[in-house]
Coordinates of C-alpha atoms in Angstrom, one line a residue:
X1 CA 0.0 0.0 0.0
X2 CA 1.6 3.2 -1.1
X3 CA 0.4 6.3 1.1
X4 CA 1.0 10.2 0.6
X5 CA 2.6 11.9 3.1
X6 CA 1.5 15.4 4.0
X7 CA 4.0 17.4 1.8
X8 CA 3.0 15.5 -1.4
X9 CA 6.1 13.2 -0.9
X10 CA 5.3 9.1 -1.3
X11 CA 5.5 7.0 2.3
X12 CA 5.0 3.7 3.5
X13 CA 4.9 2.5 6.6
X14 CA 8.1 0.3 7.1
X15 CA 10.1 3.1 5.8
X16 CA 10.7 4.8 9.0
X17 CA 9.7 7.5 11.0
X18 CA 7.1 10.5 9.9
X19 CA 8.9 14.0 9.5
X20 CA 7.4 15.8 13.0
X21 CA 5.0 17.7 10.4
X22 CA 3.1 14.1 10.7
X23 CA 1.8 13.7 14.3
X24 CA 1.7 10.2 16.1
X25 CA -2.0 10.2 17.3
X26 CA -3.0 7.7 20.3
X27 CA -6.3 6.2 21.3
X28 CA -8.2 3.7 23.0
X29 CA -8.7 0.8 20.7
X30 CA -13.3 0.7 20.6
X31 CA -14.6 -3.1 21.1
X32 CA -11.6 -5.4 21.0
X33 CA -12.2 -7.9 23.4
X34 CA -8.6 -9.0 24.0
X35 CA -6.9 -12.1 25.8
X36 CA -6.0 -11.2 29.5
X37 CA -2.6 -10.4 28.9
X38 CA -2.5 -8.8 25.6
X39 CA -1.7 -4.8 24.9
X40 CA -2.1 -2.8 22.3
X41 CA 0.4 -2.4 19.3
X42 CA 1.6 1.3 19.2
X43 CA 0.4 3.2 15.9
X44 CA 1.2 6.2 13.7
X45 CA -1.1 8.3 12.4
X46 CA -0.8 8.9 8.4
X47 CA -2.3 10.9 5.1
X48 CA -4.2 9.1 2.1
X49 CA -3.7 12.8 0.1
X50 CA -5.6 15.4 2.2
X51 CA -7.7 13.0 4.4
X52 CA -5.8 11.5 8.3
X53 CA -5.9 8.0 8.6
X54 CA -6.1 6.0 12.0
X55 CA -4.7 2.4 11.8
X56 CA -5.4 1.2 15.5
X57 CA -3.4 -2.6 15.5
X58 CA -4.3 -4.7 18.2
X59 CA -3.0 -7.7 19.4
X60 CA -6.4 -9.3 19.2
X61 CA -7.4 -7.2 16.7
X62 CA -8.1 -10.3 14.4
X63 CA -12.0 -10.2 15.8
X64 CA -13.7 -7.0 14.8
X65 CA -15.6 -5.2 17.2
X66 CA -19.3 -6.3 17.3
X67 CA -22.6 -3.5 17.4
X68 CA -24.4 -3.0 20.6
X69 CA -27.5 -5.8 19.9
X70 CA -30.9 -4.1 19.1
X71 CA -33.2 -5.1 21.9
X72 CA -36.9 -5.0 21.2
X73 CA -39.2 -3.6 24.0
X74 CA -39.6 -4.9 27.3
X75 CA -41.8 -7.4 28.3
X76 CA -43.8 -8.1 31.4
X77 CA -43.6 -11.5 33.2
X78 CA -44.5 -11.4 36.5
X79 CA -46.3 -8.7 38.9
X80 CA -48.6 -7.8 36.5
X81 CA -52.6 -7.6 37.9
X82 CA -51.4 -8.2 41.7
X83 CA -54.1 -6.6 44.5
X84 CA -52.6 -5.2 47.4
X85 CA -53.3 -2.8 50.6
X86 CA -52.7 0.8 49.8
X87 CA -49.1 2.4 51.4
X88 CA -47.8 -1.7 51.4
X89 CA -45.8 -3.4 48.9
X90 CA -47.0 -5.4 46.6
X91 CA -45.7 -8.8 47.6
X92 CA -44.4 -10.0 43.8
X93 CA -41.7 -7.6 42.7
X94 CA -42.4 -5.7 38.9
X95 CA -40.3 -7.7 35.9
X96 CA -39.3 -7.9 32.8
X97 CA -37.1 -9.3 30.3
X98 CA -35.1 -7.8 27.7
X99 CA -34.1 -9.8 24.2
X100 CA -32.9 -9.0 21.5
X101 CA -34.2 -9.5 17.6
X102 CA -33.5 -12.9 17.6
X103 CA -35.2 -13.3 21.0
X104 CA -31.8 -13.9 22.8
X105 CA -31.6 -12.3 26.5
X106 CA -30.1 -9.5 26.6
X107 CA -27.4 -8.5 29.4
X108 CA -26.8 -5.1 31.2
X109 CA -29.5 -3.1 29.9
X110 CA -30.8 -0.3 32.2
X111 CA -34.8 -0.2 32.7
X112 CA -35.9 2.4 34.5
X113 CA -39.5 2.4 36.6
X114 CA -42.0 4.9 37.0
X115 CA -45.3 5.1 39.3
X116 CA -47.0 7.0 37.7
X117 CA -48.2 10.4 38.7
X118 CA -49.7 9.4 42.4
X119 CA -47.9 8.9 45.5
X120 CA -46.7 5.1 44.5
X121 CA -43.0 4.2 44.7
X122 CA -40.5 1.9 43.1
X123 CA -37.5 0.7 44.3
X124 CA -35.2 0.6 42.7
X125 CA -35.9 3.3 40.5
X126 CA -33.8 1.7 37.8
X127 CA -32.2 -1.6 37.4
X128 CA -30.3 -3.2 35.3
X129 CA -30.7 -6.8 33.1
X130 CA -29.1 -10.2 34.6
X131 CA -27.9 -13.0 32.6
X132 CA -31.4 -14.1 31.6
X133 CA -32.4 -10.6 30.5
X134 CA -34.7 -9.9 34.0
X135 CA -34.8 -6.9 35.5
X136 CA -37.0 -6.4 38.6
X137 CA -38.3 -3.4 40.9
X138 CA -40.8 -3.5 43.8
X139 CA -44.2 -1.0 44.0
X140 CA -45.2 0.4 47.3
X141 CA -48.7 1.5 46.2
X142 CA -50.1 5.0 46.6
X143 CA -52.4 5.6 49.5
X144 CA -55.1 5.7 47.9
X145 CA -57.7 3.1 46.9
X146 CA -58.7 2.3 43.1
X147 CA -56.2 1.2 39.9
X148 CA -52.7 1.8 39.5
X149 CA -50.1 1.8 37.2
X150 CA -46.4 1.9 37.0
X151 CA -44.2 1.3 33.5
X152 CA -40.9 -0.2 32.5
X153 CA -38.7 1.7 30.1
X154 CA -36.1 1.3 28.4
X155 CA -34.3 4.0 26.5
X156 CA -36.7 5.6 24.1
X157 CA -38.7 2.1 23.8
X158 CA -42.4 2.3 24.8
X159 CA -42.9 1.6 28.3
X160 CA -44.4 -1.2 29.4
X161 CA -47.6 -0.5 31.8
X162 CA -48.3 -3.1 34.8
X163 CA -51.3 -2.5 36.3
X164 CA -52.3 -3.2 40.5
X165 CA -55.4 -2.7 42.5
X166 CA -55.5 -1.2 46.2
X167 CA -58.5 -1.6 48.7
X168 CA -58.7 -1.7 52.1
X169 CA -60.9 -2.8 54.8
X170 CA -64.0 -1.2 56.7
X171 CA -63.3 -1.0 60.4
X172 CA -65.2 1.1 63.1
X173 CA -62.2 1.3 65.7
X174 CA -58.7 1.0 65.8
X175 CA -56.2 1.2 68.0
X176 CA -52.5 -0.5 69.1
X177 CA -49.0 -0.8 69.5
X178 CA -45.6 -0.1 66.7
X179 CA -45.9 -3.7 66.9
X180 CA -49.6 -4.6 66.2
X181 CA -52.7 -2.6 65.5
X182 CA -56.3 -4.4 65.8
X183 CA -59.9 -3.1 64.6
X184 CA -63.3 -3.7 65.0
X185 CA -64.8 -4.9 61.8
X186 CA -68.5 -4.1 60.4
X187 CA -69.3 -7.7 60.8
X188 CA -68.5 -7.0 64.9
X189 CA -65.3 -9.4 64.5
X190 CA -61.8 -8.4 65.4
X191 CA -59.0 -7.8 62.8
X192 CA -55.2 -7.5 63.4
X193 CA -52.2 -6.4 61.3
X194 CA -48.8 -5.0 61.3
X195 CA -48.0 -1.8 59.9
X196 CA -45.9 -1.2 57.3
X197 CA -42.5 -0.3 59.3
X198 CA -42.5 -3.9 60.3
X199 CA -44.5 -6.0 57.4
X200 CA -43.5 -4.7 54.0
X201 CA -46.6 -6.5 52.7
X202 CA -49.9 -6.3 54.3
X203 CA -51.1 -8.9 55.8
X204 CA -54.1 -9.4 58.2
X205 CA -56.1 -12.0 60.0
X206 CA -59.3 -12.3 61.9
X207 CA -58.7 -13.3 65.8
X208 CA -60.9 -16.8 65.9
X209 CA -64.0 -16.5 68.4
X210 CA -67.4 -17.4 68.3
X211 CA -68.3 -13.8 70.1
X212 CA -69.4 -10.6 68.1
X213 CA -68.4 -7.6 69.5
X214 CA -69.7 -4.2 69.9
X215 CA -67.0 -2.2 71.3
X216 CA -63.2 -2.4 72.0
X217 CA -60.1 -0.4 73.7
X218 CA -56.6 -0.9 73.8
X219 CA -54.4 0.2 77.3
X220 CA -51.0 -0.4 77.7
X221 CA -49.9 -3.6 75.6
X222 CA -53.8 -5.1 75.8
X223 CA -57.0 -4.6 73.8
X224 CA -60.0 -5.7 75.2
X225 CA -63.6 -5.6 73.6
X226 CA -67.2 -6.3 74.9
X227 CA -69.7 -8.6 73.5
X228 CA -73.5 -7.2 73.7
X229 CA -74.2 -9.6 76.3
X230 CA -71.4 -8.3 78.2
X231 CA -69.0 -11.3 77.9
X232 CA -65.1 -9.3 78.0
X233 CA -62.2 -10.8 76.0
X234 CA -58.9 -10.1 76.2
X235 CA -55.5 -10.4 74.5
X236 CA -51.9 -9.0 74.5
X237 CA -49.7 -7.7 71.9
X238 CA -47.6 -11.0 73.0
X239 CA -50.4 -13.4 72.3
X240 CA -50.6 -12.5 68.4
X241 CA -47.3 -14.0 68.0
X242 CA -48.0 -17.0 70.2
X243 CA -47.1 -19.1 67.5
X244 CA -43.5 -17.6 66.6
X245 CA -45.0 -15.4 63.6
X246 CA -47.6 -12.8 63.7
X247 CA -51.0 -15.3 63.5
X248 CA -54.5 -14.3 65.1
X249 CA -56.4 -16.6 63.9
X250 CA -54.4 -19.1 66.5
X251 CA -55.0 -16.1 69.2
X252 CA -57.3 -17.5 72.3
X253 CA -59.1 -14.1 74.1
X254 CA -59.0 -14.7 77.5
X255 CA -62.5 -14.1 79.2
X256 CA -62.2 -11.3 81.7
X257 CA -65.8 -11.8 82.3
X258 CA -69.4 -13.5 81.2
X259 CA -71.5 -11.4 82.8
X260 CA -69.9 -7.9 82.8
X261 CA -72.1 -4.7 82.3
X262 CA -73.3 -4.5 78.4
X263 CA -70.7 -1.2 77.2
X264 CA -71.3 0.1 74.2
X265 CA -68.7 2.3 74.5
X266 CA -65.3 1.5 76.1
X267 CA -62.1 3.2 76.2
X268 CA -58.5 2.6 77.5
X269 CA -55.9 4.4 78.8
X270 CA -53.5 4.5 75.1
X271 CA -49.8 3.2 74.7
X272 CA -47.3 3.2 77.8
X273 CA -50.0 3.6 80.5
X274 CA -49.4 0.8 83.0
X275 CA -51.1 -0.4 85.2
X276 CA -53.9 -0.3 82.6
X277 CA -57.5 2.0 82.8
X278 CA -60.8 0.7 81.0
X279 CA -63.8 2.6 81.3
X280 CA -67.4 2.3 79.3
X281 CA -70.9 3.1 79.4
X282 CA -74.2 1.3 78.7
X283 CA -76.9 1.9 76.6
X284 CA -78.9 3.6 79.4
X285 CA -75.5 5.9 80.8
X286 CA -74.0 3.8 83.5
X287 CA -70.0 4.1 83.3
X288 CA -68.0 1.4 84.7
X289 CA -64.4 0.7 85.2
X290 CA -61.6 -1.4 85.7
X291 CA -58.0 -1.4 86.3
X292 CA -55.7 0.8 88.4
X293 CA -57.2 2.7 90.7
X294 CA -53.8 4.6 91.9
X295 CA -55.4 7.9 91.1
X296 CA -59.1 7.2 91.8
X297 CA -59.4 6.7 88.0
X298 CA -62.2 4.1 88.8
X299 CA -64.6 6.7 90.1
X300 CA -65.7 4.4 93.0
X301 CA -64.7 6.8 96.0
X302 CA -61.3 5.1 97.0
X303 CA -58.3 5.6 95.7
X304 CA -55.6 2.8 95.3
X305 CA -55.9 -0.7 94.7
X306 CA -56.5 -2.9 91.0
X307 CA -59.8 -3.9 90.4
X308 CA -59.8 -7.2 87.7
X309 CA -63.3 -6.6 87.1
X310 CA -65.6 -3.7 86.1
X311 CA -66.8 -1.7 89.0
X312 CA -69.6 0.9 88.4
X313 CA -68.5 4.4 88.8
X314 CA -70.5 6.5 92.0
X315 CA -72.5 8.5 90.1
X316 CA -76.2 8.2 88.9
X317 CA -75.5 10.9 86.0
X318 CA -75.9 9.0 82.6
X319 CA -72.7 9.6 80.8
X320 CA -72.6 9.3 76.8
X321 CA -68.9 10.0 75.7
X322 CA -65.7 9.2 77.7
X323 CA -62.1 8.9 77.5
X324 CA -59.3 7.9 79.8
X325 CA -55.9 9.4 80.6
X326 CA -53.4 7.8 82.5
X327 CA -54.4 9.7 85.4
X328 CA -58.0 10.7 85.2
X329 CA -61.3 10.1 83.1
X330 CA -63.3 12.1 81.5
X331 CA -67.1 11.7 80.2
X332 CA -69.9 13.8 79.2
X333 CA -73.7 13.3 80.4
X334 CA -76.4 13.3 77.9
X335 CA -76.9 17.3 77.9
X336 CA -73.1 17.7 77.0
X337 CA -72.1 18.6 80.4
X338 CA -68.8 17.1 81.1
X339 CA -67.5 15.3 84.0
X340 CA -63.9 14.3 85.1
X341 CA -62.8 12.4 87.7
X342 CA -59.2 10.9 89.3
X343 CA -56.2 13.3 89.7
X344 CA -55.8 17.2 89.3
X345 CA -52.3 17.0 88.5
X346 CA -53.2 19.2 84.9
X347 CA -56.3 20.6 86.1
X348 CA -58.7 18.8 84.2
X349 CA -61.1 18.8 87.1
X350 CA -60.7 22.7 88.4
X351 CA -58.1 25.2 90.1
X352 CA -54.8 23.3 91.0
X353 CA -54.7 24.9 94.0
X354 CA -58.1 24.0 95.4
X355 CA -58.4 20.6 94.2
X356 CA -55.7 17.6 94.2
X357 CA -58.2 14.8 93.4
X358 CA -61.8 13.9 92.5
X359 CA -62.8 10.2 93.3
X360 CA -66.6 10.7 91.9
X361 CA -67.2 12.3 88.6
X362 CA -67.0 16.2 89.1
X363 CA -68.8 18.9 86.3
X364 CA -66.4 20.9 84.7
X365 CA -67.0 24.6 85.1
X366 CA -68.2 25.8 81.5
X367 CA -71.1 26.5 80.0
X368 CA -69.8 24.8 77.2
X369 CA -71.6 21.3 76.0
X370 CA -69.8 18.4 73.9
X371 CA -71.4 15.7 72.5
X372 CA -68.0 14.1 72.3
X373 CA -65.1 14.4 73.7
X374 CA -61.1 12.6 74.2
X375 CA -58.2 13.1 76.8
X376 CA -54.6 12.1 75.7
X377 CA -52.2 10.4 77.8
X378 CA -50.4 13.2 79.2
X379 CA -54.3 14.7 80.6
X380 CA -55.2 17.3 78.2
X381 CA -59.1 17.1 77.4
X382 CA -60.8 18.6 74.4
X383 CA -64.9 18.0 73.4
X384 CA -66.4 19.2 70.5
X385 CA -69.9 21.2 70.4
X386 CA -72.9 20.4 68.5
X387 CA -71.6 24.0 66.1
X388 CA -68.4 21.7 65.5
X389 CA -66.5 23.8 67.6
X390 CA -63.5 22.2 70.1
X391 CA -62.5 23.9 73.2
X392 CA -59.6 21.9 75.3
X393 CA -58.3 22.4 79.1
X394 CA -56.3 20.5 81.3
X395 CA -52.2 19.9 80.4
X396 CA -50.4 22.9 78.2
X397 CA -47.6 20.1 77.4
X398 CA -47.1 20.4 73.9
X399 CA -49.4 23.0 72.9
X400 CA -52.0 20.1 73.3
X401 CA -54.7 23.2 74.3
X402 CA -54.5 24.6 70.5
X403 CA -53.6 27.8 71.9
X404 CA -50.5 29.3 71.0
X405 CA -48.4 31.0 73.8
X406 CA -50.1 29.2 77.1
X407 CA -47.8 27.6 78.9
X408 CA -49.4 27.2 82.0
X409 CA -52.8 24.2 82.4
X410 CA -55.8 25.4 82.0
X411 CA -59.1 24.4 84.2
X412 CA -61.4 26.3 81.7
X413 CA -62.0 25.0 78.5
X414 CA -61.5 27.3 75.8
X415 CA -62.0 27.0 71.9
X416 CA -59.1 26.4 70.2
X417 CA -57.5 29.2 67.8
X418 CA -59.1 28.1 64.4
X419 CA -61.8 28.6 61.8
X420 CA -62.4 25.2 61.1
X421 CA -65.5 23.8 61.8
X422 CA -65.6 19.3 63.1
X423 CA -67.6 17.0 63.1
X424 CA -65.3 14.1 64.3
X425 CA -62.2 14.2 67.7
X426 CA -60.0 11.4 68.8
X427 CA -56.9 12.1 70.7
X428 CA -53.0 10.4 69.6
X429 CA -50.3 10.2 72.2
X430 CA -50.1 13.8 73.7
X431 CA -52.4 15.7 70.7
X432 CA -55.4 15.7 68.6
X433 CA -56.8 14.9 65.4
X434 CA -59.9 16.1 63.9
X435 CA -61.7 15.9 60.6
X436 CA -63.3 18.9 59.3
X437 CA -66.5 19.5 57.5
X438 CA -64.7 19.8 54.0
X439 CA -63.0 16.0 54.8
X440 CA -59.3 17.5 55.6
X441 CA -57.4 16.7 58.6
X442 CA -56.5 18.8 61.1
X443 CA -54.2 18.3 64.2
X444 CA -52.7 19.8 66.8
X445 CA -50.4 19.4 70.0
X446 CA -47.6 17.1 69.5
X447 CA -47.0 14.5 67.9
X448 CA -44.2 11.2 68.5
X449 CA -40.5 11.7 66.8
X450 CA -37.4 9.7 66.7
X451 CA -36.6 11.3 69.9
X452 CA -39.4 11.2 71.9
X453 CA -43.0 10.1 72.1
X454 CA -44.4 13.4 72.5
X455 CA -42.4 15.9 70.4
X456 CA -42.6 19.0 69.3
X457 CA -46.0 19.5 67.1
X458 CA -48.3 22.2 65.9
X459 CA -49.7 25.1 68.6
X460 CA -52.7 25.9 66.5
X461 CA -55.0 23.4 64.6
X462 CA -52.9 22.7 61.4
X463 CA -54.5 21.0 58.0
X464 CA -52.3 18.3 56.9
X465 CA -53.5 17.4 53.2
X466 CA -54.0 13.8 51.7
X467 CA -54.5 12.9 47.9
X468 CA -58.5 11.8 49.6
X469 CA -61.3 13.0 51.7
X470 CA -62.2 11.3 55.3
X471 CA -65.9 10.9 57.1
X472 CA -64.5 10.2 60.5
X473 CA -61.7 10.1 63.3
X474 CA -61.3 6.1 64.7
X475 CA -61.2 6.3 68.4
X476 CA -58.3 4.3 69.7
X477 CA -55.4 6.1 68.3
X478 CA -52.0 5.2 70.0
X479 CA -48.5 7.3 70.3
X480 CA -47.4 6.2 66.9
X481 CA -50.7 5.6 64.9
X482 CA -54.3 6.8 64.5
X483 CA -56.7 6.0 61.7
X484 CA -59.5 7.1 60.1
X485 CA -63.0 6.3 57.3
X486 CA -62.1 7.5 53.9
X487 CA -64.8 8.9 52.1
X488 CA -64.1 6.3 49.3
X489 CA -64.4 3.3 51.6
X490 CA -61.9 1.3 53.7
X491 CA -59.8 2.9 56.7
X492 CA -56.5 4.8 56.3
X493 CA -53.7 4.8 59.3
X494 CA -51.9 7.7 59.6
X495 CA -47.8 7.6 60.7
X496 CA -47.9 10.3 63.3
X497 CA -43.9 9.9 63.8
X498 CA -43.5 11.6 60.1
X499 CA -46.5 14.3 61.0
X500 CA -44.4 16.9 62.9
X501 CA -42.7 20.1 61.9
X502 CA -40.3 19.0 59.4
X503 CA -37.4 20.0 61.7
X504 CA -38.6 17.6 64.2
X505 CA -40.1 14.8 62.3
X506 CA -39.1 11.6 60.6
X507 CA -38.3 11.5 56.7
X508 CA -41.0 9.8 55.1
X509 CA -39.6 7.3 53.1
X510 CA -40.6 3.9 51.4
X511 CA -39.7 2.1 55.0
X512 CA -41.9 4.7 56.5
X513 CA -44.8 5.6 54.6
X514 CA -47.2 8.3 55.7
X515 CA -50.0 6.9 55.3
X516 CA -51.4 3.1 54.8
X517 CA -54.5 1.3 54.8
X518 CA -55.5 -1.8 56.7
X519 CA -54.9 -5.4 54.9
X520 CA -57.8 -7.0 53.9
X521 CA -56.3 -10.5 54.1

């Protein structure tokens, strides 16, 4: 081969060196797939007339390089069409294979997953192809009931959709531990599950009685609910995993009683409280308690003491709505007037100064009336009137009142500093949460961090906005969950530990979703 050099002059290659005019040019030899060992022969760069020519000389240079294969678009083969519990994963991971035209696996090809425009995520966002041409993702669904999709892509390919369906189920209560939550169904029976921080996929079971029940609490690390006969059962966090794994159907509720009082309401002292508090009411107004009586909480008269079974409060006021706090109860009577009774220690029950305790149900001084009412842990009270007005008194910790700038308790209770109107209260851990007449949430006081279970929270009522509407607080709530109805069916728990001000909260993340609905299976 005869070659030109750049002044005109003939050259060939085994003829020596290049005049300097001619620069040697080195690169990276593109798709030689050489023997371990081998290098790369040295090359000069030379002129065919006016145009440079690069002769890269390999020593494996005897293979040319091959093309990049054309894959065709992903396909689906597995995940596609699963059901699921909104805020859980799904439990098949998302995948696909990639081939190329001859229908040959493909390997290391990027796909990357999207889902979609809700509040759905996939992890990982992008993955890449194994020796069989399988890439895989999983889909935490949004929080939200209804259809869903997410997509494979890869490059400019179309995407390939997969589609998943979220529901959840109906409860009327709910209430529990970080370890367990339990509801009462429609159908009167009780259901259990684990939240998502500690079952990825949500699971459930029904606890296996013959009893229907029409009302249920949870105190310290036990829930106990009440048949309409009166028959009490009881179980502990600790007997849902009697079997080594999380299992209620195996649970066995222990009777408290056969032949209690008939409650249709009961509640217990939430999360952390121990010795633990129950107290209900009849149909007719009686309230009855049981428990520790340290404080007088068990409205008998005496103070001290555990009582296994219910005892019947002193009072021959019919009570409607009541609420217990690790120190004192509170109710209201059937004309909204409401009654407290155990310690004063954050004036729930009048002046501090006056009164220490009550061992009977006391009036509150107001002239306000609540047809319902609830009293956190810490013994901050706050009703709501029949205008859907809330007024709270009792413990300042944590801006629980809804006031901004009291420090000090309160014996009087006193609207909170908002414009929302509510139809719905339940208290969580040391705050509030309340559903307003639009559907939104509103909260207030603090609420559980990473550093404590009553951390810093919100002084005034504060909306905190979800992609759906709700028709109702649960009562029950504990320090690190609270649920409520959605208006489009099922029940959503909210993650109070990722609720605060963003200085002071948890990051919600996939581990530790904000939201979540409760497993229908």
């Amino acid at each position: 081969m005869t070659l030109t050099r750049g002044d005109g002059s003939l050259a060939h290659p085994s003829r020596g060196a290049l005049p300097p005019s001619d620069r040697a040019v080195s690169v990276q030899s593109v798709g030689a797939q050489c023997p371990a060992g081998s290098s790369d022969i040295p090359f000069k760069g030379f002129r065919v007339g006016r145009t440079a020519l690069i002769v890269s000389l390999a020593a494996c240079a005897a293979e040319p390089p091959t093309a990049p294969p054309v894959v065709t678009d992903p396909v689906a083969v597995s995940g596609n069409g699963q059901a699921g519990t909104p805020g859980y994963l799904l439990a098949q991971p998302l995948t696909v294979r990639v081939v190329d035209g001859t229908g040959l696996p493909v390997v290391g090809v990027t796909v990357n997953w999207e889902a979609g425009s809700t509040d759905g995520v996939v992890t990982p966002g992008s993955s890449v192809t194994d020796r069989d041409g399988l890439a895989r993702t999983r889909w935490r669904l949004p929080t939200s009931e209804g259809t869903h999709w997410a997509q494979a892509r890869v490059a400019l390919l179309p995407a390939t959709p997969f589609r998943a369906t979220s529901s959840s189920s109906s409860i009327d209560w709910a209430g529990g531990s970080d370890r367990a939550l339990c509801g009462l169904t429609a159908a009167r029976t009780i259901r259990c599950w684990r939240p998502p921080l500690v079952d990825t996929v949500g699971r459930s079971g029904i606890v296996t009685t013959p009893d229907r029940f029409v009302t249920m609490a949870f105190s310290g690390s036990e829930w106990c609910a009440v048949t309409p006969a009166g028959r009490i059962a009881c179980f502990t966090v600790d007997d849902l995993f009697r079997t080594g794994a999380f299992n209620p159907a195996a649970l066995q509720p222990r009777v408290l009683t056969s032949f209690g009082p008939p409650l249709v309401t009961l509640a217990g002292a939430a999360a952390g409280a121990a010795p633990p508090v129950y107290c209900g009411v009849t149909a007719p107004g009686e309230a009855w308690c049981w428990g520790s009586n340290v404080f007088g909480q068990l409205g008998t008269g005496t103070k001290g003491g555990n009582e296994e079974l219910p005892v019947r409060v002193a009072s021959s006021v019919p009570m409607m709505s009541i609420d217990v706090g690790r120190e004192a109860v509170c109710a209201t009577e059937f004309s909204g007037q409401p009654y407290c009774w155990g310690s004063n220690a954050t004036a729930l029950l009048g002046n501090t100064t006056a009164i220490t305790e009550r061992l009977v149900p006391t009036p509150v001084v107001t002239p306000l009336r609540f047809f319902t009412l609830a009293v956190t842990l810490g013994g901050t009270a706050c009703g709501l009137t029949s205008a859907g007005q809330a007024a709270c008194w009792g413990a300042a910790t944590r801006d629980a009142l809804g006031r901004p700038g009291v420090a000090q308790d309160d014996p009087r209770p006193t609207p909170v500093n908002s414009q929302n109107i509510f139809f719905s209260l339940a208290r969580h851990g040391a705050g509030f949460f309340a559903v307003s007449v639009d559907r939104e949430l509103v909260i207030w006081g603090g609420v559980p961090n990473d550093l404590t279970e009553s951390g810093r929270g919100y002084a005034t009522p504060t909306r905190v906005t979800f992609n759906e509407r709700f028709t109702g607080a649960l009562l029950g709530g504990t320090t690190g969950y609270s649920c409520l109805r959605t208006l489009a069916g099922g029940a959503r728990c909210i993650d109070m530990y990722v609720l605060g001000p963003a200085e002071f909260r948890l990051a919600t993340t996939p581990a530790r979703p904000l939201q979540f609905g409760v497993p229908v299976q």
